[in-house]
Coordinates of C-alpha atoms in Angstrom, one line a residue:
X1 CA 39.4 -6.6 30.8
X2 CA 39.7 -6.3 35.0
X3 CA 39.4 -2.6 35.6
X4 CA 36.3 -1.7 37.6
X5 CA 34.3 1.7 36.9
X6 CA 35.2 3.8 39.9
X7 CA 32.4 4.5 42.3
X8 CA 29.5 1.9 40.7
X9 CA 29.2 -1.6 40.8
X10 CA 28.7 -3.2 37.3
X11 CA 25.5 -4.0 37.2
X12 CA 24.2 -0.3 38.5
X13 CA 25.9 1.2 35.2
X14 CA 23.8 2.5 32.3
X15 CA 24.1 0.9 29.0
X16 CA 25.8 4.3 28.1
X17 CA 28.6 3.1 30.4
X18 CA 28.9 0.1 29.6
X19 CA 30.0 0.7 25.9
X20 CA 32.3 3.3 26.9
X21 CA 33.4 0.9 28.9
X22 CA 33.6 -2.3 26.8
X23 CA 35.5 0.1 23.9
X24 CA 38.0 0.7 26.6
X25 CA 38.2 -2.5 28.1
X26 CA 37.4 -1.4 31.5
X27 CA 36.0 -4.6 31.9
X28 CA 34.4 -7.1 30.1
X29 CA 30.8 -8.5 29.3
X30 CA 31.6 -11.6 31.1
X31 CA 31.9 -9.4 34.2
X32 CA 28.8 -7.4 34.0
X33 CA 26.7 -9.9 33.2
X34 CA 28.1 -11.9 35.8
X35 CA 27.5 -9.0 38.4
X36 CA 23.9 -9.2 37.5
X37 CA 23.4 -12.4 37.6
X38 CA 24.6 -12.0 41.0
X39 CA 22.7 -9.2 41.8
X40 CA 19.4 -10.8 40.1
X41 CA 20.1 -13.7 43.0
X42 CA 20.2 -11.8 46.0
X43 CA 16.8 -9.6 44.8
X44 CA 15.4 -11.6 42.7
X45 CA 13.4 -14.0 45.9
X46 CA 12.1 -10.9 46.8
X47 CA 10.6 -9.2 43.5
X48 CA 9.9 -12.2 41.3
X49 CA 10.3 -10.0 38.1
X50 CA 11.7 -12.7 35.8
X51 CA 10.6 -16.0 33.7
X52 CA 12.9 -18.0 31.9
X53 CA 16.2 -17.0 33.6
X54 CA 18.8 -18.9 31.9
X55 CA 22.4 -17.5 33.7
X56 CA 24.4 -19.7 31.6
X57 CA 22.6 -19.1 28.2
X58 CA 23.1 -15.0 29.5
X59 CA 27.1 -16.1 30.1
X60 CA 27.2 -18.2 26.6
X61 CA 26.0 -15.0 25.2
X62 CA 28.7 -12.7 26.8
X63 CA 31.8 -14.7 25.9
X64 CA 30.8 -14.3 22.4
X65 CA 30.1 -10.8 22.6
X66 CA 33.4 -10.5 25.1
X67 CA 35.1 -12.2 21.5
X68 CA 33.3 -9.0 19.0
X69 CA 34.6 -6.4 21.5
X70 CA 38.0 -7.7 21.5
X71 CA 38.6 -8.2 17.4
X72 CA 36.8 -4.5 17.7
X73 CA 33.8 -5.7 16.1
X74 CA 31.0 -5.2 17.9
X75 CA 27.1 -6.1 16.2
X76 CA 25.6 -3.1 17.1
X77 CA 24.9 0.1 20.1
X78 CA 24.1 -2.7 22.8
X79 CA 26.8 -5.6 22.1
X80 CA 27.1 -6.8 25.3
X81 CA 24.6 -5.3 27.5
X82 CA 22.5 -7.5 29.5
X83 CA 18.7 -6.9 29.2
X84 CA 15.3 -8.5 29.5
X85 CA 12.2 -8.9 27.2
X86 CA 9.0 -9.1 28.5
X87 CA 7.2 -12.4 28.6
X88 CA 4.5 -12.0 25.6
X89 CA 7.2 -11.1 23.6
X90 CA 8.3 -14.0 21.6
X91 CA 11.7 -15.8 21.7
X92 CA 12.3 -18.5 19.4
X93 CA 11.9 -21.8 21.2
X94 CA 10.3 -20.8 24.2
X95 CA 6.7 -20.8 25.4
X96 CA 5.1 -17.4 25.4
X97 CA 2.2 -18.2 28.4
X98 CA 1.0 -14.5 28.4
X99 CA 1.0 -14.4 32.1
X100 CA -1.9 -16.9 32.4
X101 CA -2.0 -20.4 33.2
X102 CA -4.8 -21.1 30.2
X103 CA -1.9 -20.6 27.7
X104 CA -0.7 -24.0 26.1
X105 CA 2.9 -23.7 26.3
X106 CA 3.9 -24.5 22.8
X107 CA 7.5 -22.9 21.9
X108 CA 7.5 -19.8 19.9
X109 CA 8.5 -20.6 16.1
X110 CA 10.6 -17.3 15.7
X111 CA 11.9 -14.1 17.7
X112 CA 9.6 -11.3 17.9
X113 CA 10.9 -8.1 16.2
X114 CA 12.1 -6.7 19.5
X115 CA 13.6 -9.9 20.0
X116 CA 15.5 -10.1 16.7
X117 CA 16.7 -6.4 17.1
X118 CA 18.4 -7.1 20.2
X119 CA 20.1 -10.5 19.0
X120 CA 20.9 -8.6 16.2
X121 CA 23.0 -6.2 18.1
X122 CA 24.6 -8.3 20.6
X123 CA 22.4 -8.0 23.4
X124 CA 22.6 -10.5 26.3
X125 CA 19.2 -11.7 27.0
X126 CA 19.7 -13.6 30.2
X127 CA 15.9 -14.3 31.3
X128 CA 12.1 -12.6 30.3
X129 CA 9.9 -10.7 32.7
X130 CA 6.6 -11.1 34.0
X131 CA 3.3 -9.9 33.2
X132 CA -0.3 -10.7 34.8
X133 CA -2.7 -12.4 32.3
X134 CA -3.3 -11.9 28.9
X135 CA -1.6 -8.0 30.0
X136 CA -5.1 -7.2 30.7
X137 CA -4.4 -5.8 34.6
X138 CA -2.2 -2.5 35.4
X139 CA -0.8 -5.2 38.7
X140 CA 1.6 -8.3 38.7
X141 CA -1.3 -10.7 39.4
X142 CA -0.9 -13.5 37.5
X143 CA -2.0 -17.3 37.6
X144 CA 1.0 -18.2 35.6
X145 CA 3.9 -16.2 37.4
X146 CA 4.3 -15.6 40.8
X147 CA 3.2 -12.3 42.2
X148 CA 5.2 -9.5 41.1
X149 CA 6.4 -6.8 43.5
X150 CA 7.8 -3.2 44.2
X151 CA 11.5 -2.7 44.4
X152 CA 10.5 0.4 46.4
X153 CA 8.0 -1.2 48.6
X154 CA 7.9 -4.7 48.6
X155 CA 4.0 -4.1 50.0
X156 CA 3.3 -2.3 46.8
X157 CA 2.8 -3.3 43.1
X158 CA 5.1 -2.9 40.6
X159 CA 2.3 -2.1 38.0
X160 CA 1.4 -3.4 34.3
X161 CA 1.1 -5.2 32.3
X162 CA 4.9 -4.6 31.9
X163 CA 5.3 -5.7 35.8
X164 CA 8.5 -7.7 35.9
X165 CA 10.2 -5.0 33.7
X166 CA 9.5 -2.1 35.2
X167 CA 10.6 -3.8 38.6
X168 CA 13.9 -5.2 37.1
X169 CA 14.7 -2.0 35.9
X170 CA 14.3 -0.2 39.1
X171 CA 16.0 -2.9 40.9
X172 CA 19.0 -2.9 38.8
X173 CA 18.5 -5.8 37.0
X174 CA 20.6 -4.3 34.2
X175 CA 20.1 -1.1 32.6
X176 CA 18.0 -2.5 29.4
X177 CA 14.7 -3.9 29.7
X178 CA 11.3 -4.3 27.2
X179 CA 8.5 -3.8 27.3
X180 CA 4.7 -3.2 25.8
X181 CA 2.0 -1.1 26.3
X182 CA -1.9 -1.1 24.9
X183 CA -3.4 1.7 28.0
X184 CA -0.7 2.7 29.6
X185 CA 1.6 -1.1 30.4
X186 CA 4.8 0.5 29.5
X187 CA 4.1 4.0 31.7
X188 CA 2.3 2.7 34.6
X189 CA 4.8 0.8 36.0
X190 CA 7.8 3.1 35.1
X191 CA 5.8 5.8 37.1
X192 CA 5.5 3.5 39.9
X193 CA 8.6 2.0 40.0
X194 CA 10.7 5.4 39.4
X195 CA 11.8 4.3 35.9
X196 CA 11.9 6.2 32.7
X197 CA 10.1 4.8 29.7
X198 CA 9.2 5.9 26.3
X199 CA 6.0 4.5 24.4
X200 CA 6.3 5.6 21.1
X201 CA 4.6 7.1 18.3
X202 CA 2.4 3.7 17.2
X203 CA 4.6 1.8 14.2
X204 CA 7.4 3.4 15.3
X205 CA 8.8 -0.1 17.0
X206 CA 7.7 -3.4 15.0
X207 CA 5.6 -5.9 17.2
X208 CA 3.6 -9.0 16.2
X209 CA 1.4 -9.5 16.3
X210 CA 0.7 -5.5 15.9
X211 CA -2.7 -4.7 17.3
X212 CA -4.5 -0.9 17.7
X213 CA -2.6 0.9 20.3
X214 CA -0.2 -2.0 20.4
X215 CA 3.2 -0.8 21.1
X216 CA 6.7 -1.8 22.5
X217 CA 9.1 0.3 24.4
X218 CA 12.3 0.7 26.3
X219 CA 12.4 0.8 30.0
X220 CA 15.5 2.0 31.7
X221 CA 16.2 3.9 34.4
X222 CA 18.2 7.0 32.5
X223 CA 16.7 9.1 29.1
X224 CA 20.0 8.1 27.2
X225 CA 19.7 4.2 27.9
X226 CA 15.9 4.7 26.3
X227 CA 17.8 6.5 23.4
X228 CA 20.7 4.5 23.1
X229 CA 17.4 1.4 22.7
X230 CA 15.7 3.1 20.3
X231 CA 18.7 2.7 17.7
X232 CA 17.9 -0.6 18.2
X233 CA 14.1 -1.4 18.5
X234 CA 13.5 1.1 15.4
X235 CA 14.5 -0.8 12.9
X236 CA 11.8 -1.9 10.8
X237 CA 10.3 -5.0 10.4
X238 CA 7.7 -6.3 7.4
X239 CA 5.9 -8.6 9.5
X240 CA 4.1 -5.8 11.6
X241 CA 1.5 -4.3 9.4
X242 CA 1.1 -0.9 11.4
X243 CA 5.1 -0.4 11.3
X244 CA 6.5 3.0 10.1
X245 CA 8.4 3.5 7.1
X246 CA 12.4 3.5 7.8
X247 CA 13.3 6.8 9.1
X248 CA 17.0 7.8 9.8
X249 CA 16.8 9.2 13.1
X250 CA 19.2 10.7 15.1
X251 CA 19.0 9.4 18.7
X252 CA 22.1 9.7 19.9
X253 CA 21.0 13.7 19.5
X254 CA 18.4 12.6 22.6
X255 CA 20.6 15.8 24.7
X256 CA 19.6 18.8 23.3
X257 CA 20.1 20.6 27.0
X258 CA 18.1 22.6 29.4
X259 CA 17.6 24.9 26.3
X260 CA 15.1 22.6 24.7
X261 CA 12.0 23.9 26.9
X262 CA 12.6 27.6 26.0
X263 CA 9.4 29.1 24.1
X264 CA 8.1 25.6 24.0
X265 CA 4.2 25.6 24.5
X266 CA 3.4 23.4 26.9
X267 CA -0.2 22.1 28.3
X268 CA -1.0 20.9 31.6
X269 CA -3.5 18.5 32.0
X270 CA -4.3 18.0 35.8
X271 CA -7.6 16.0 35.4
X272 CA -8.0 13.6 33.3
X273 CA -12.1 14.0 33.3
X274 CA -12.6 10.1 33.7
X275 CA -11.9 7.1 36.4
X276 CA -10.2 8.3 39.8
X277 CA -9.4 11.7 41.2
X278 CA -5.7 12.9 41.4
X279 CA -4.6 12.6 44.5
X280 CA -3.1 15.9 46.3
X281 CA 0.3 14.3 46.5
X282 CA 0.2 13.0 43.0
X283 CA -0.9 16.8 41.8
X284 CA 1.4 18.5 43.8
X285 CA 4.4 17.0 42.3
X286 CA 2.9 17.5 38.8
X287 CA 2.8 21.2 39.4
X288 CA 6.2 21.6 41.1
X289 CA 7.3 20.1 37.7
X290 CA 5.3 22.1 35.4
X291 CA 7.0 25.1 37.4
X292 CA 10.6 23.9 36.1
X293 CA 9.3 24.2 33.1
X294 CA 8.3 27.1 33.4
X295 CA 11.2 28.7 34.6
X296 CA 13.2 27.3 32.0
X297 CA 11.3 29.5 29.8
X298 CA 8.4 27.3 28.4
X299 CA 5.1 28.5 28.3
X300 CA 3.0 26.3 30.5
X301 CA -0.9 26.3 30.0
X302 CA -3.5 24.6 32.1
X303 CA -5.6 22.2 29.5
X304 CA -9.1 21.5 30.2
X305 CA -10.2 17.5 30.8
X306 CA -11.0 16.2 27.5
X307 CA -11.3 12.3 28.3
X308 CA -15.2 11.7 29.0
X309 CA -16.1 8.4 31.4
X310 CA -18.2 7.3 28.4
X311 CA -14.8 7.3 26.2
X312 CA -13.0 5.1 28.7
X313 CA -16.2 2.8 29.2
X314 CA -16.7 2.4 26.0
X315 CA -13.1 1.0 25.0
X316 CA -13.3 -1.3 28.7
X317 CA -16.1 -2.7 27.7
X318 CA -14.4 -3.7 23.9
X319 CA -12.1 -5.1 25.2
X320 CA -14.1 -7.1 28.0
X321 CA -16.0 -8.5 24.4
X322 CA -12.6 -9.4 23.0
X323 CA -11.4 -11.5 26.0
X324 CA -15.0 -13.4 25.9
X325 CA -14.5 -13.9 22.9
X326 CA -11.0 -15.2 23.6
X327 CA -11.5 -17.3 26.8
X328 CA -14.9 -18.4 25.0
X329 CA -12.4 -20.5 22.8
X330 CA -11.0 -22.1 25.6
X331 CA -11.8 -25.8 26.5
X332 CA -13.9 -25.6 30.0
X333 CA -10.7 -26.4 32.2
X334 CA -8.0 -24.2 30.6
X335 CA -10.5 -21.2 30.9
X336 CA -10.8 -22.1 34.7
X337 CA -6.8 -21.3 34.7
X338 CA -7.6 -17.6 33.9
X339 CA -7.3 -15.1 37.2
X340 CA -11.1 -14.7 38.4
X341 CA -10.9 -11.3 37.9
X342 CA -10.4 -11.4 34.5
X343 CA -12.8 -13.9 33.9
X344 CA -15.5 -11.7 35.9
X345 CA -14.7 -9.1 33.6
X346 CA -14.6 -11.2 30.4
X347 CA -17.4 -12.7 30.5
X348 CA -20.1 -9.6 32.1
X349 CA -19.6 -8.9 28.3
X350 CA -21.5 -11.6 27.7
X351 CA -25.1 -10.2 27.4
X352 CA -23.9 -7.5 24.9
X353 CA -25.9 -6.6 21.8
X354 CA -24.0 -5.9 18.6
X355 CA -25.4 -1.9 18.9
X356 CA -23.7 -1.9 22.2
X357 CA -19.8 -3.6 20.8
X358 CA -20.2 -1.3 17.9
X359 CA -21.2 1.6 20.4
X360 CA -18.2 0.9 22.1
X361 CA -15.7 0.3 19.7
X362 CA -16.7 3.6 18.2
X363 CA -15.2 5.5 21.8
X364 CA -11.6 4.3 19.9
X365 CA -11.7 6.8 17.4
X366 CA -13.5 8.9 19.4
X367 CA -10.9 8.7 21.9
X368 CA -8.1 9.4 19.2
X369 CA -9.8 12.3 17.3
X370 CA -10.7 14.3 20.6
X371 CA -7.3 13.6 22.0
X372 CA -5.2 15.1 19.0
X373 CA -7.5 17.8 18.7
X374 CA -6.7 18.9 22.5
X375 CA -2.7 18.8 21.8
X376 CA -3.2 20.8 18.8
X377 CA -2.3 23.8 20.1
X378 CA 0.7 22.8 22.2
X379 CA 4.2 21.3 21.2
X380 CA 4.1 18.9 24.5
X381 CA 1.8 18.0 27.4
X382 CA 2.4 17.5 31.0
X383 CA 0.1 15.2 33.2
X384 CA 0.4 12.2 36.0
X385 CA 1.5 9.1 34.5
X386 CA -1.5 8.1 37.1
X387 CA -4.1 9.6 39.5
X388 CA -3.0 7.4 42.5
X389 CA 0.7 5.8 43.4
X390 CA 1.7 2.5 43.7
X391 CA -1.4 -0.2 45.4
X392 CA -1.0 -3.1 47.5
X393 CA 0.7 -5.9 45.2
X394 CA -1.9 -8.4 45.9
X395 CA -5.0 -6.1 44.0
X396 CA -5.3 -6.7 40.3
X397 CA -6.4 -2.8 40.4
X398 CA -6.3 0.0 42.3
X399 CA -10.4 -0.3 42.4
X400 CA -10.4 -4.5 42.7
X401 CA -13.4 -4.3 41.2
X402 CA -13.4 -6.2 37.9
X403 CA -16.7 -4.0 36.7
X404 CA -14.2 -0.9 37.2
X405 CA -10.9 -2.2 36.4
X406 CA -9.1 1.1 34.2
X407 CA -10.7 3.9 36.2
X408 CA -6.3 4.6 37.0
X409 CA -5.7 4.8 33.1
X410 CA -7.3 8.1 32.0
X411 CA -4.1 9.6 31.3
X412 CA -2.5 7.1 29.4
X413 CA -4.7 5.4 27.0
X414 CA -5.9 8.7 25.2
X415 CA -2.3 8.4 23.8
X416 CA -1.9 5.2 22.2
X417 CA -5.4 5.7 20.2
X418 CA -3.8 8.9 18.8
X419 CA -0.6 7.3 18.4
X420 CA 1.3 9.7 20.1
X421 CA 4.4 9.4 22.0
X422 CA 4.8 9.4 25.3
X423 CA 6.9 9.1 28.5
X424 CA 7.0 8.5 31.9
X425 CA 9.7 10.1 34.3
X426 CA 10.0 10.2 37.6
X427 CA 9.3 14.1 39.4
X428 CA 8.5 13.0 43.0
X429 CA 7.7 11.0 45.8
X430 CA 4.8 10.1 47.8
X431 CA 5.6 10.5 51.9
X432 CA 5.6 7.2 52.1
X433 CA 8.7 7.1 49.5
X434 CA 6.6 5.8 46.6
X435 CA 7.8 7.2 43.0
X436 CA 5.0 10.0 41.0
X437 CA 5.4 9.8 37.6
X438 CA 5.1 12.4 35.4
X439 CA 3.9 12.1 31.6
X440 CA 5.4 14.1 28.3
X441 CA 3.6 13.2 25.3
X442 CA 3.9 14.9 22.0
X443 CA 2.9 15.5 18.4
X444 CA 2.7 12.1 16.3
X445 CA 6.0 11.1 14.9
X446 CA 8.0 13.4 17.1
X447 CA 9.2 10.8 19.4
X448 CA 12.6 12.3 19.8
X449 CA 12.0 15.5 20.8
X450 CA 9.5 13.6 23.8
X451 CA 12.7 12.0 24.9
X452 CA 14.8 15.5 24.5
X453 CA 12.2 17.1 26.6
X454 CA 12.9 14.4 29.1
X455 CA 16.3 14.5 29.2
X456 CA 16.0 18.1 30.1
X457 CA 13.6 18.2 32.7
X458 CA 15.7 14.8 33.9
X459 CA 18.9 17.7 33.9
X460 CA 16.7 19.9 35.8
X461 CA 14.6 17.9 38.5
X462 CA 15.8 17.7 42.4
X463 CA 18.3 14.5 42.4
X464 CA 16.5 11.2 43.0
X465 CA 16.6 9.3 45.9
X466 CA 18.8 6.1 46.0
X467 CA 17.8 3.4 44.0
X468 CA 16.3 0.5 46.2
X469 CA 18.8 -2.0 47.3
X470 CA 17.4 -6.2 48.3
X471 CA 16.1 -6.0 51.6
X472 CA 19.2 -8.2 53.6
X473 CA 21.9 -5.2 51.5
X474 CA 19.7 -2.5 53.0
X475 CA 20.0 -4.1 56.2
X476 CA 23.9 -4.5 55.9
X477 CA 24.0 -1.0 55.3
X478 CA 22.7 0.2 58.1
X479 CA 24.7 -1.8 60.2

């Protein structure tokens, strides 16, 4: 297996490639993941996106699926493919630190469901990704791992809480990469990074622990890798109690064309009536691609704002109660360990009444009931992914102030509550060259037709800019 894709290097092709290309023997999975492995060193300084990179456990991996692919028996859609889990997923054997240095570091009994999927089907997991503490920041600010960064713009964050991931994906880090999302961890950081990710309809990928709004997703930079995934991180799994009873869906049907969006009613939600204004840029590019829509023959309807501030108070100051709770538990010098701004925010929760956490928790429902009742009427909405692109890398939020730390995720969160699905794809760029993302979400369940929706406007958006290369490459090329 020695013949080279023409054109791409091996570790820029998608996982849609590379099973063409292992049932061919193009090459082999000893070569591609070798040729990320090498291209993980040369970035890799520059991003810090990974934990537990283990090359030769990823290489160990390969010649045994290199073995499958030759008897033509491969486990499953992704034999072979080198991918990455995100650190608070767990891996049997390894610590799972959560992205903060309070974490005792006690290896994980069993694989997470994500986990055993992609064992399962012969993926090569060659290292984890970062994540800034406890997931509780939209940044990669963490007192465990080192700051994460932009592929993009090495000044800008990559976002969260799904940071390393969504900057290994942009940075070619292989085309497969997991990740999880609670208010928006899986979208943020695909919209600012450039990526394409899909957090589905809540159940419909097993996680545990499963928690409300709790949900893993692919992150890759193509619609098909994400589709190609989902064969894989469906499958259900008893231990999370929220999980969705086995459905046979097709995914490899993900293409349904450009002729997808005719007659579709689509709303466009340009304010999300909470946290920080759009920006003009980030609203521009939001209508431009509510006009492709349109002229593919969807109906496109501006939405009214139907977040309120006291919805997305109420749930931030929940879960500030929750993490008191949490760090509360923690002996005096592990809770030190925690980043200052989360512990600023923990513990102003202090002083609440039980009127005032029931009052809060209440904005959950709240939140989920006034959220489907606005997508009633359409079959998909359109909106940022965020009000404002990528921030400086060292901020824990685009606000740093840990008294108003989601204002940025008024456009995500509405969805996990109703359990909708929803993407993120890129449809722009700031003048600076920093990604827009744009949200799909859809009806409950109907997590395939987000992701044919996609794919279309994907078909019909203006061709994306290069993907970013490791600064001394860029330099080379120059020359």
């Amino acid at each position: 297996m020695t013949k080279q894709s023409p054109g791409h290097a091996l570790h820029e092709l998608s996982a849609v490639q590379l099973i063409e290309g292992y049932r061919r023997r193009d090459f082999s999975p000893v070569e591609v993941t070798q040729a990320v492995l090498g291209h993980v060193e040369r970035w890799e300084k520059h991003l810090q996106a990974l934990y537990l990179l283990r090359p030769e456990r990823a290489l160990e991996q390969a010649r045994a699926s290199e073995q499958r692919w030759l008897r033509g028996e491969p486990l499953g859609p992704i034999d072979g493919v080198p991918l990455t889990l995100k650190d608070n997923i767990a891996t049997e054997g390894d610590p799972t630190p959560l992205g903060t240095a309070a974490v005792e570091l006690i290896p994980a009994a069993a694989d997470a469901p994500p986990a055993a999927r992609v064992r399962e089907s012969g993926g090569v997991v060659f290292a984890k990704t970062t994540m800034p503490d406890y997931g509780m920041l939209s940044s990669g600010a963490s007192s465990f791992h080192a700051l994460a960064r932009n592929p993009w713009d090495l000044t800008r964050t990559p976002g969260g809480s799904s940071a390393g991931a969504g900057a290994a994906a942009a940075a070619g880090y292989g085309p497969l990469h997991v990740g999880t999302d609670i208010g928006g961890s899986l979208r943020l950081p695909a919209g600012w990074c450039g990526i394409f990710t899909l957090k589905p309809s809540l159940g419909r990928i097993p996680i545990d622990p499963p928690y409300m709004g709790r949900a893993a997703g692919p992150m890759t930079r193509t619609v098909g890798d994400s589709a190609l995934f989902m064969q894989v991180l469906s499958r259900p799994d008893s231990r999370d109690s929220m999980n969705l009873p086995a459905q046979d869906i097709a995914w490899d049907r993900f293409d349904a064309g450009v002729g997808k969006l005719k007659g579709l009613r689509i709303g466009l939600l340009l304010e999300a009536g909470c946290g920080l204004a759009v920006l003009p840029e980030v609203r521009a590019a939001i209508e431009a691609a509510a006009r492709v829509f349109e002229r593919a023959g969807a109906h496109v309807t501006t939405m009214p704002p139907f977040m309120t501030q006291g919805m997305l108070d109420g749930m931030d100051h929940f879960w500030r109660m929750r993490s008191h709770i949490d760090l509360k538990a923690l002996p005096p010098e592990r809770k030190t360990k925690v980043l200052p701004y989360i512990r600023e925010w923990a513990d102003s929760a202090a002083g609440m009444s039980g009127e005032a956490v029931f009052r809060a928790f209440s904005q959950f429902h709240n939140t989920r009931v006034t959220t489907v009742n606005a997508c009633r009427a359409f079959d998909y909405v359109l909106s940022p992914v965020s009000p404002v692109p990528a921030f400086p890398a060292e901020l824990p939020s685009p606000t740093n102030d840990p008294l108003r730390p989601l204002e940025h995720i008024g456009f995500t969160v509405p969805y996990n509550m109703s359990e909708q699905p929803a993407a993120s794809i890129q449809c722009g760029y700031t003048k600076e060259g920093w990604p827009i993302g744009l949200q799909i979400a859809g009806q409950r369940f109907d997590d395939l037709g987000v992701l044919q929706v996609s794919r279309a406007f994907e078909l019909l958006r203006e061709p994306p800019r290069p993907w970013p290369q490791p600064p001394s490459e860029a330099l080379e090329h120059v020359d």
